[in-house]
PDB file with SEQRES, HELIX, SHEET and CRYST1 records, atoms N, CA, C and O in Angstrom:
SEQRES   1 A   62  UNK UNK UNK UNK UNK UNK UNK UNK UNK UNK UNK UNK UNK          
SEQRES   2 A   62  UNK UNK UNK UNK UNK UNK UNK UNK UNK UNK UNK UNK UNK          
SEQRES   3 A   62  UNK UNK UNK UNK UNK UNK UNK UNK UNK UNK UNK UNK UNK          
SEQRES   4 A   62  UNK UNK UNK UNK UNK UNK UNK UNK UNK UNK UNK UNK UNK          
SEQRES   5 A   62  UNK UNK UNK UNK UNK UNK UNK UNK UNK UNK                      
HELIX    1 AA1 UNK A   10  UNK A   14  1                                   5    
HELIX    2 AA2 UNK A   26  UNK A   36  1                                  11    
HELIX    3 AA3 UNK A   41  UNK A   59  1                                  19    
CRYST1    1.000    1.000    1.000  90.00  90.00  90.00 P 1           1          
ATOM      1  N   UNK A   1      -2.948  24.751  18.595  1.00  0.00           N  
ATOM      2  CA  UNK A   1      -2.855  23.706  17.594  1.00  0.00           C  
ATOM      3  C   UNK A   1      -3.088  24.315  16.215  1.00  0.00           C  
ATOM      4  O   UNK A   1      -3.993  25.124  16.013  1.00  0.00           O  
ATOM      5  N   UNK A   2      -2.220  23.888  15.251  1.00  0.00           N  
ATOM      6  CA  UNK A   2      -2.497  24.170  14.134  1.00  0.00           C  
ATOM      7  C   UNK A   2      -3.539  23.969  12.762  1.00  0.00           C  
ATOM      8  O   UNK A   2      -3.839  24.844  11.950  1.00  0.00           O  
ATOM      9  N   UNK A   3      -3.886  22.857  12.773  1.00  0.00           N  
ATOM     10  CA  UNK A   3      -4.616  21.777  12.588  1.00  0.00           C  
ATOM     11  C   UNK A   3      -6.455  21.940  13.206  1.00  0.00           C  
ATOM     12  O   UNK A   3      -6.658  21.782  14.410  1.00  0.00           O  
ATOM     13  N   UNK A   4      -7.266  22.155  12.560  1.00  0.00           N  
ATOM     14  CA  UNK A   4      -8.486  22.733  12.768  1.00  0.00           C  
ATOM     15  C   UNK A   4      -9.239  20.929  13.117  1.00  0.00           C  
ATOM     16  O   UNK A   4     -10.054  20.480  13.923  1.00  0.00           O  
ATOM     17  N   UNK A   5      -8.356  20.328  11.932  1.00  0.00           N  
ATOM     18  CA  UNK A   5      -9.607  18.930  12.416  1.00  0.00           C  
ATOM     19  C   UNK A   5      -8.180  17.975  12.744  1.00  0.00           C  
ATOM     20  O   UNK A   5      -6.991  18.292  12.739  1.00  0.00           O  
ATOM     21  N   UNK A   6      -8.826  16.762  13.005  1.00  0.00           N  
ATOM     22  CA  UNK A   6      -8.264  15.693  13.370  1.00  0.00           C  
ATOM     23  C   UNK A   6      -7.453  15.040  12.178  1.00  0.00           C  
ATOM     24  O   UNK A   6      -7.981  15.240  11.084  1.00  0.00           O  
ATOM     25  N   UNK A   7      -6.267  14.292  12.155  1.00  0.00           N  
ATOM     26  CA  UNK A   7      -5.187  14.227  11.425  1.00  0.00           C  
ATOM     27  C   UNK A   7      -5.237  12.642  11.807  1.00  0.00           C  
ATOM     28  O   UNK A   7      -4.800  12.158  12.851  1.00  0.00           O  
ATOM     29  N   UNK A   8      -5.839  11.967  10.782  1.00  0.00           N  
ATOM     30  CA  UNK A   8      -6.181  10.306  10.501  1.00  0.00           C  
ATOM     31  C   UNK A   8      -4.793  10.060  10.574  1.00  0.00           C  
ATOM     32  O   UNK A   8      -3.956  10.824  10.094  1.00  0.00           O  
ATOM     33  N   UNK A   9      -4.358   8.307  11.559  1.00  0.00           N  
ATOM     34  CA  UNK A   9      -3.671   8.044  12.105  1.00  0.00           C  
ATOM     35  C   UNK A   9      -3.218   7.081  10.934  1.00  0.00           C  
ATOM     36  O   UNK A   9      -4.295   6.833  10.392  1.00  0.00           O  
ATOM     37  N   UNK A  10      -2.359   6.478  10.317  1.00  0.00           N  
ATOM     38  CA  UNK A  10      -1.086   6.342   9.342  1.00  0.00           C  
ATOM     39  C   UNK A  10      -2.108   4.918   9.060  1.00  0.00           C  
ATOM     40  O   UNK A  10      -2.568   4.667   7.946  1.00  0.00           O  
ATOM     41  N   UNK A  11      -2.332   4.149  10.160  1.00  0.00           N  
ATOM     42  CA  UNK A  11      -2.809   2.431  10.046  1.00  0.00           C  
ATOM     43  C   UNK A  11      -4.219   2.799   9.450  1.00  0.00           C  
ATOM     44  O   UNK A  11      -4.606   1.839   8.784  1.00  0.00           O  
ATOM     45  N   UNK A  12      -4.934   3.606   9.442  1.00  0.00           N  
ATOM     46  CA  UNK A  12      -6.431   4.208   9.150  1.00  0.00           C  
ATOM     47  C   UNK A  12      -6.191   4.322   7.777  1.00  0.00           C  
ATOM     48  O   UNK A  12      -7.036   3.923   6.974  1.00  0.00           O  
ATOM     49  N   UNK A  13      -4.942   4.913   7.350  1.00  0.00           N  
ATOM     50  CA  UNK A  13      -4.727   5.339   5.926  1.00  0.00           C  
ATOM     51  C   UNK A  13      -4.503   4.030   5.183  1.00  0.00           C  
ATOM     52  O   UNK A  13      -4.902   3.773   4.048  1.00  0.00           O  
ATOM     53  N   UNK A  14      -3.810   3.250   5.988  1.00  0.00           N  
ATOM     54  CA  UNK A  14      -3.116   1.726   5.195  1.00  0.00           C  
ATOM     55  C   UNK A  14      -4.466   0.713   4.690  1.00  0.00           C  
ATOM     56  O   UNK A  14      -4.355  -0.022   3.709  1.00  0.00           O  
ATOM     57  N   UNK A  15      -5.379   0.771   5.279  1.00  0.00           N  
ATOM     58  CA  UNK A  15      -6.532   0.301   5.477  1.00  0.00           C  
ATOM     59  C   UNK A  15      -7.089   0.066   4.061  1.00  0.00           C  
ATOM     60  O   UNK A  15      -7.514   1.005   3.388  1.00  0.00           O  
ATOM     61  N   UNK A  16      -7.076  -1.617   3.482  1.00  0.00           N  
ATOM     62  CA  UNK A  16      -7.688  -1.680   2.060  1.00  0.00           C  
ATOM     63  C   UNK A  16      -9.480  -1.561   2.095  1.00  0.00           C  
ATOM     64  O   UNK A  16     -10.123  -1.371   3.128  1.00  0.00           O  
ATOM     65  N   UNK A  17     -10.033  -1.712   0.802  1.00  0.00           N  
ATOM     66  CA  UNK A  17     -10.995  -1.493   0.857  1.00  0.00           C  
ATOM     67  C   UNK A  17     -10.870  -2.850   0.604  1.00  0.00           C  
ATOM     68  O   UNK A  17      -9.992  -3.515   0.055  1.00  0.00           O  
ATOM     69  N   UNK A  18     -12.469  -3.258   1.380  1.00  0.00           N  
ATOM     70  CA  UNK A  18     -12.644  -4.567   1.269  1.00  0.00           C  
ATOM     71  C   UNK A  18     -13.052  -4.982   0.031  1.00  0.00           C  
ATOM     72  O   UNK A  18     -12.596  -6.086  -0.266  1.00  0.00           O  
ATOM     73  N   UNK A  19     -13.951  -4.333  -1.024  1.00  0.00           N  
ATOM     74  CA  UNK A  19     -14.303  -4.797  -2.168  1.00  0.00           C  
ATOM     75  C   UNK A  19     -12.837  -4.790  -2.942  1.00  0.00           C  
ATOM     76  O   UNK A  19     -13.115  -5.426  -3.958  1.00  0.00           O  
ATOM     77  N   UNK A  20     -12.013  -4.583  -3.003  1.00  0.00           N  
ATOM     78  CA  UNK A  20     -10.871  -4.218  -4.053  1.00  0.00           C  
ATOM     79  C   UNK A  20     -10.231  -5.527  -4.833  1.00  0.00           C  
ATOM     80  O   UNK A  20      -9.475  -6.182  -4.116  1.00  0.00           O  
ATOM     81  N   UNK A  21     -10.348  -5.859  -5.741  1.00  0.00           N  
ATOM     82  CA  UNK A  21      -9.988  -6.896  -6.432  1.00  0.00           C  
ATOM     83  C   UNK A  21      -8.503  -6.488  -6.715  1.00  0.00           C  
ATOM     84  O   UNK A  21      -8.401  -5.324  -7.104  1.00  0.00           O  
ATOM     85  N   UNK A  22      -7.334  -7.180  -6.609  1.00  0.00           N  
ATOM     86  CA  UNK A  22      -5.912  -6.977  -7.019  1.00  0.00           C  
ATOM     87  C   UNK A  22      -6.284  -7.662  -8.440  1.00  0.00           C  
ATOM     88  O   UNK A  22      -7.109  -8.566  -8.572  1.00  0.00           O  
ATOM     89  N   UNK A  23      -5.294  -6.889  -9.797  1.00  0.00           N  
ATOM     90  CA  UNK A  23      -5.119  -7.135 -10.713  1.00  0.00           C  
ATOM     91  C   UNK A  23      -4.021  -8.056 -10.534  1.00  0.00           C  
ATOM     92  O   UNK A  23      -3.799  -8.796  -9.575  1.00  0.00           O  
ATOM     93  N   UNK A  24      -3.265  -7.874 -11.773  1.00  0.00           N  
ATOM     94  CA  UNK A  24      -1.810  -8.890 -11.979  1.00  0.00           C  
ATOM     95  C   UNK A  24      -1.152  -8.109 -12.234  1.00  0.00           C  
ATOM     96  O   UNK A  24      -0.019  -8.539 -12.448  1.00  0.00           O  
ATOM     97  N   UNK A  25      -1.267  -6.888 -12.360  1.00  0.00           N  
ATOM     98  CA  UNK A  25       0.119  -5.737 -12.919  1.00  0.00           C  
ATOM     99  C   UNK A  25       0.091  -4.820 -11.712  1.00  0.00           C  
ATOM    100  O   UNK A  25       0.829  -3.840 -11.818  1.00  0.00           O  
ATOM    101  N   UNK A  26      -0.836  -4.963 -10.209  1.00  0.00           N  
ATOM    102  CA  UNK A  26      -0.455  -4.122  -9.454  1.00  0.00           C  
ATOM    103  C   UNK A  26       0.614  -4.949  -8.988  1.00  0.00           C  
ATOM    104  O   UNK A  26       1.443  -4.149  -9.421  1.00  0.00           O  
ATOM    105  N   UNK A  27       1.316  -5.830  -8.496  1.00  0.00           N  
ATOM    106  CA  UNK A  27       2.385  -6.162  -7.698  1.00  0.00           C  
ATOM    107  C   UNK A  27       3.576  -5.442  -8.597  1.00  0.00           C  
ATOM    108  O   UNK A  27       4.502  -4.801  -8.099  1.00  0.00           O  
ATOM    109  N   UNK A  28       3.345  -5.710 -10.271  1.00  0.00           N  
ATOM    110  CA  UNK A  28       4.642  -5.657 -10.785  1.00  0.00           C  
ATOM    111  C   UNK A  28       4.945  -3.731 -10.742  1.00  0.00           C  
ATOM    112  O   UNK A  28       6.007  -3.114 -10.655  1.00  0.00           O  
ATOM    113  N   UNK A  29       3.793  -3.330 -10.824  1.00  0.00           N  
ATOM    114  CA  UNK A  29       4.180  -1.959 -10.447  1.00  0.00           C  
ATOM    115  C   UNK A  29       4.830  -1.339  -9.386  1.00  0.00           C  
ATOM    116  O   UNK A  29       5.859  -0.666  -9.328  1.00  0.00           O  
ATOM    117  N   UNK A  30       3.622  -1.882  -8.157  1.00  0.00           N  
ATOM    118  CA  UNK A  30       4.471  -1.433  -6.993  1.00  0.00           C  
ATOM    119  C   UNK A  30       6.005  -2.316  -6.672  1.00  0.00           C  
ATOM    120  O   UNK A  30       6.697  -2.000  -5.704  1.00  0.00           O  
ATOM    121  N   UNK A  31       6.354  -3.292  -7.493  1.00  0.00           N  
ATOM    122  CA  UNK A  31       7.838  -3.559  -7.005  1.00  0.00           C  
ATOM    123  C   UNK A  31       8.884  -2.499  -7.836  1.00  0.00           C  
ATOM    124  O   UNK A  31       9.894  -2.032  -7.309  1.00  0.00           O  
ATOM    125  N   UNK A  32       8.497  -2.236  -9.095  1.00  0.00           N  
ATOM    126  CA  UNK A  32       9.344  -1.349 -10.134  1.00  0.00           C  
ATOM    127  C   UNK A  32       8.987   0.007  -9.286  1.00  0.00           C  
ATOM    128  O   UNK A  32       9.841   0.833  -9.608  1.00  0.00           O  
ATOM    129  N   UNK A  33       8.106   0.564  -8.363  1.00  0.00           N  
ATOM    130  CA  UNK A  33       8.304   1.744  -7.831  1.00  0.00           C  
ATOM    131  C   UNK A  33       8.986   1.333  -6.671  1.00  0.00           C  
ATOM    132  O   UNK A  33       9.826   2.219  -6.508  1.00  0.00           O  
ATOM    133  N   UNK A  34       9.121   0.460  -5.719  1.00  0.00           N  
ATOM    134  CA  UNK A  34       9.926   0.185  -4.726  1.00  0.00           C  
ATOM    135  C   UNK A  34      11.277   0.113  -5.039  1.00  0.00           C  
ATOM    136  O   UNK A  34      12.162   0.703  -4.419  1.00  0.00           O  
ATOM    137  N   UNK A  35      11.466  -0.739  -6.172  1.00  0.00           N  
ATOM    138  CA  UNK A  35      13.008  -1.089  -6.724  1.00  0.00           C  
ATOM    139  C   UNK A  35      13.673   0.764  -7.066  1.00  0.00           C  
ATOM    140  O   UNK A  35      14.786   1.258  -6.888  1.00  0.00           O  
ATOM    141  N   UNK A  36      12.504   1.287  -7.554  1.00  0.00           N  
ATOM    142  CA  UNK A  36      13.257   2.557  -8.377  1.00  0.00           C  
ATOM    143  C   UNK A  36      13.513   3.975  -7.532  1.00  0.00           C  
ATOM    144  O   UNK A  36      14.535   4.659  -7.590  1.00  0.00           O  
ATOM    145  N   UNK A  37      12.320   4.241  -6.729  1.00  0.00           N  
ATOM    146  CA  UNK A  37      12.666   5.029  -4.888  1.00  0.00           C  
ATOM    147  C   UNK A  37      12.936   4.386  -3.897  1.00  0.00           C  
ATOM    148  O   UNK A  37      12.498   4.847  -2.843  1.00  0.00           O  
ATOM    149  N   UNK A  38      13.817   2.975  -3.822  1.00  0.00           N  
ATOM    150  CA  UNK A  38      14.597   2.392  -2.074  1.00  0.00           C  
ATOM    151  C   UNK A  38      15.066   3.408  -1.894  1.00  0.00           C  
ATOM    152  O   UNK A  38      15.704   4.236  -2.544  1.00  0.00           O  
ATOM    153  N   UNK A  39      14.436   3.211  -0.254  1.00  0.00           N  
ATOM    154  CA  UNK A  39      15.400   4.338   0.604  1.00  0.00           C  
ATOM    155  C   UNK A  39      14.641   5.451   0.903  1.00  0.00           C  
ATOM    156  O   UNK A  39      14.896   6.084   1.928  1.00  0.00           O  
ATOM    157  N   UNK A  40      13.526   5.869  -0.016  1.00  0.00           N  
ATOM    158  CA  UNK A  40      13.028   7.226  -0.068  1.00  0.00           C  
ATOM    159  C   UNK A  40      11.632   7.002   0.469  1.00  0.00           C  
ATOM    160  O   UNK A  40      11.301   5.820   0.383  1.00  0.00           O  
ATOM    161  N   UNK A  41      10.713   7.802   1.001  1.00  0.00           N  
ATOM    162  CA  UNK A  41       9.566   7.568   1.030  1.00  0.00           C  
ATOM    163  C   UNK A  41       8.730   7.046   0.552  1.00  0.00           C  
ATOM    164  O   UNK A  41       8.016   6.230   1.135  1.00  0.00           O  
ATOM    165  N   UNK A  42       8.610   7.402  -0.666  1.00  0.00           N  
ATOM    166  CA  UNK A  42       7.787   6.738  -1.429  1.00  0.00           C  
ATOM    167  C   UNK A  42       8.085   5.298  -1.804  1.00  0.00           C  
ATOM    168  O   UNK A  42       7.230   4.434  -1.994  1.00  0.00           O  
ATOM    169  N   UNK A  43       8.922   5.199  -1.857  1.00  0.00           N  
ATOM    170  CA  UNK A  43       9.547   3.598  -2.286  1.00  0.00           C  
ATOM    171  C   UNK A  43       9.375   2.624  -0.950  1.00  0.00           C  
ATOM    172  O   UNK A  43       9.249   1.418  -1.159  1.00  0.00           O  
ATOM    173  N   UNK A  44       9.368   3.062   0.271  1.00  0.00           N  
ATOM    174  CA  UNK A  44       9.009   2.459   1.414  1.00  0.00           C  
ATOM    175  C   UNK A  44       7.271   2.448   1.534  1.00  0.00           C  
ATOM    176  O   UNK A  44       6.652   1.591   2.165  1.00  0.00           O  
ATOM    177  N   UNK A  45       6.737   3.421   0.898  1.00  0.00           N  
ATOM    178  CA  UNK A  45       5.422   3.024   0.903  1.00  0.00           C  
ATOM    179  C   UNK A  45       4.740   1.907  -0.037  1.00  0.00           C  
ATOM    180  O   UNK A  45       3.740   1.205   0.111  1.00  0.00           O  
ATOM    181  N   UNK A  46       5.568   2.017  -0.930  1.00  0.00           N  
ATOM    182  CA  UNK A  46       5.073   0.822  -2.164  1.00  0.00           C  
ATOM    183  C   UNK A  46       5.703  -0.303  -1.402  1.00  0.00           C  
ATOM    184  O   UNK A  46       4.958  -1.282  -1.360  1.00  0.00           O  
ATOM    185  N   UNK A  47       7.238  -0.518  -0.578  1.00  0.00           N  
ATOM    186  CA  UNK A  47       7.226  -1.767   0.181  1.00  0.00           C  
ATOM    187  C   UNK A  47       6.066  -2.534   1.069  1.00  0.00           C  
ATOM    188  O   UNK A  47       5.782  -3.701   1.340  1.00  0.00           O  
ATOM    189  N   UNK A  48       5.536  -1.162   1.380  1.00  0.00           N  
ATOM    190  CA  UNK A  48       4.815  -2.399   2.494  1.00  0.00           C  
ATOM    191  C   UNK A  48       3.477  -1.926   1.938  1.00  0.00           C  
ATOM    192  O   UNK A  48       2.543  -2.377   2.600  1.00  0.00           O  
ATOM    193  N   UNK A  49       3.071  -1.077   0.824  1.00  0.00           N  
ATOM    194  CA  UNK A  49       1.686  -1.933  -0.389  1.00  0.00           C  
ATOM    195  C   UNK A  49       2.032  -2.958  -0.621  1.00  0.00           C  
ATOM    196  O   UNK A  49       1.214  -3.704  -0.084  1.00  0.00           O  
ATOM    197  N   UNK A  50       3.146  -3.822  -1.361  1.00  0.00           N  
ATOM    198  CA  UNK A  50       3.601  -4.905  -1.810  1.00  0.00           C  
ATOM    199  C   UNK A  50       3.224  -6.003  -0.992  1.00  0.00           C  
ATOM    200  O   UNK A  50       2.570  -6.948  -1.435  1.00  0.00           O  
ATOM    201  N   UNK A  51       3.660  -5.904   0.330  1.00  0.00           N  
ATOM    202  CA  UNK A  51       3.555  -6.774   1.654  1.00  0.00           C  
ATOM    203  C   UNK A  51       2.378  -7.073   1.963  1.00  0.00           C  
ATOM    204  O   UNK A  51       2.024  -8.201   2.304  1.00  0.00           O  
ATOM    205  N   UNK A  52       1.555  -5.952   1.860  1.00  0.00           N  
ATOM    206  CA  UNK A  52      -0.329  -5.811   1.969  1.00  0.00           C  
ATOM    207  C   UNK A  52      -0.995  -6.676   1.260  1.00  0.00           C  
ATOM    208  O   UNK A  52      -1.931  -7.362   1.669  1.00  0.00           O  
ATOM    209  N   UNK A  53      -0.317  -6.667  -0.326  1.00  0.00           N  
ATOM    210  CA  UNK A  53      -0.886  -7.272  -1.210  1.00  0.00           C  
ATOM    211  C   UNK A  53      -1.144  -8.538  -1.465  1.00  0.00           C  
ATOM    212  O   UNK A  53      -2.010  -9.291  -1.910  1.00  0.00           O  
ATOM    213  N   UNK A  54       0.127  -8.495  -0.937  1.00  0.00           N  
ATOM    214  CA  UNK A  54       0.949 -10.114  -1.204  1.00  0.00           C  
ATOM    215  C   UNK A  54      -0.094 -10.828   0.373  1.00  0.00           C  
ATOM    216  O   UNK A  54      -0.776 -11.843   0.229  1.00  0.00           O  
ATOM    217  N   UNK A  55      -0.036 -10.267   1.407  1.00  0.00           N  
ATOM    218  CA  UNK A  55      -0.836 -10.911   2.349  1.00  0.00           C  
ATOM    219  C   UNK A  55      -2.692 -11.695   1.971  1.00  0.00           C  
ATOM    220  O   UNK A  55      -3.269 -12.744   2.257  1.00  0.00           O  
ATOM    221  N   UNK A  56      -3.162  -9.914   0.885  1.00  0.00           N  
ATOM    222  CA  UNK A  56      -4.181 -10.018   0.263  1.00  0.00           C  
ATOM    223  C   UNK A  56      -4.437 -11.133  -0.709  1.00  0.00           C  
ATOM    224  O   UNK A  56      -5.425 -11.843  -0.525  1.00  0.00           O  
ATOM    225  N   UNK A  57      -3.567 -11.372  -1.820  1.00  0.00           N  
ATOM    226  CA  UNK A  57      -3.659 -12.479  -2.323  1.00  0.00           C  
ATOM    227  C   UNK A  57      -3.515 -14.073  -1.425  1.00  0.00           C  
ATOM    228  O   UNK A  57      -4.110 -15.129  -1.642  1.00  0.00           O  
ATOM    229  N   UNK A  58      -2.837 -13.847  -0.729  1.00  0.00           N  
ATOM    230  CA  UNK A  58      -2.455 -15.395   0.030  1.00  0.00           C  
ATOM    231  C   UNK A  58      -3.772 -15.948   0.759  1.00  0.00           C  
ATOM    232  O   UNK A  58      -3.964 -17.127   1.056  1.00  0.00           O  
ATOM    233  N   UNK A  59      -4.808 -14.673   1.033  1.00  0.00           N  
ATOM    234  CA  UNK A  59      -6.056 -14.996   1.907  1.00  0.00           C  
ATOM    235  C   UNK A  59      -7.054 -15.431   1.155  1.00  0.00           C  
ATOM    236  O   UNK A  59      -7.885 -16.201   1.636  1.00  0.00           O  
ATOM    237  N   UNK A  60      -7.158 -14.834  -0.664  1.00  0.00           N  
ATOM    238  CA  UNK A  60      -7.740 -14.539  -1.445  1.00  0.00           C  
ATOM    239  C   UNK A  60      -6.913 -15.355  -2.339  1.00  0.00           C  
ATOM    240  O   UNK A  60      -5.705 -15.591  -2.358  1.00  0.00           O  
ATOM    241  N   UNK A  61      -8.316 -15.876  -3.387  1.00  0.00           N  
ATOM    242  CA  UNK A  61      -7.617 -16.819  -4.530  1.00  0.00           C  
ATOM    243  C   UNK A  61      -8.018 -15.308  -5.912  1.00  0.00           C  
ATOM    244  O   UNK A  61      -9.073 -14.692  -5.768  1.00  0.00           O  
ATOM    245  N   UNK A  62      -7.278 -15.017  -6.826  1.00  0.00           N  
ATOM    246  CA  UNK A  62      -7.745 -14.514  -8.289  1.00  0.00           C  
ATOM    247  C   UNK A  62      -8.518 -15.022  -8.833  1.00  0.00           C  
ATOM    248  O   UNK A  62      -8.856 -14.619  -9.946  1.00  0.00           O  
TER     249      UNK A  62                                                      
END                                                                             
């Protein structure tokens, strides 16, 4: 094996912190980075931050 330690599993990484307050300019960011890398990695990761968020607010009032 290449890899000396253990290699945290993708859902471990997705994982918000519970204290984290969403602003009002993180959605509009992560959609202008989704809109501007579709297709690419990174732009699929800001999709489903977006999705996270958007779940986060719906549970949570601002």
């Amino acid at each position: 094996m290449f890899f000396k330690r253990k290699l945290a599993s993708s859902k471990d990484e997705l994982d918000l912190n519970p204290d984290y307050q969403p602003k009002k300019y993180d959605a509009y960011i992560l959609d202008s980075i989704a809109k501007k890398y579709k297709g690419k990695k990174i732009g699929l990761l800001a999709e489903n931050a977006l999705k996270e968020l958007k779940k986060l607010c719906l549970n949570k009032s601002f």
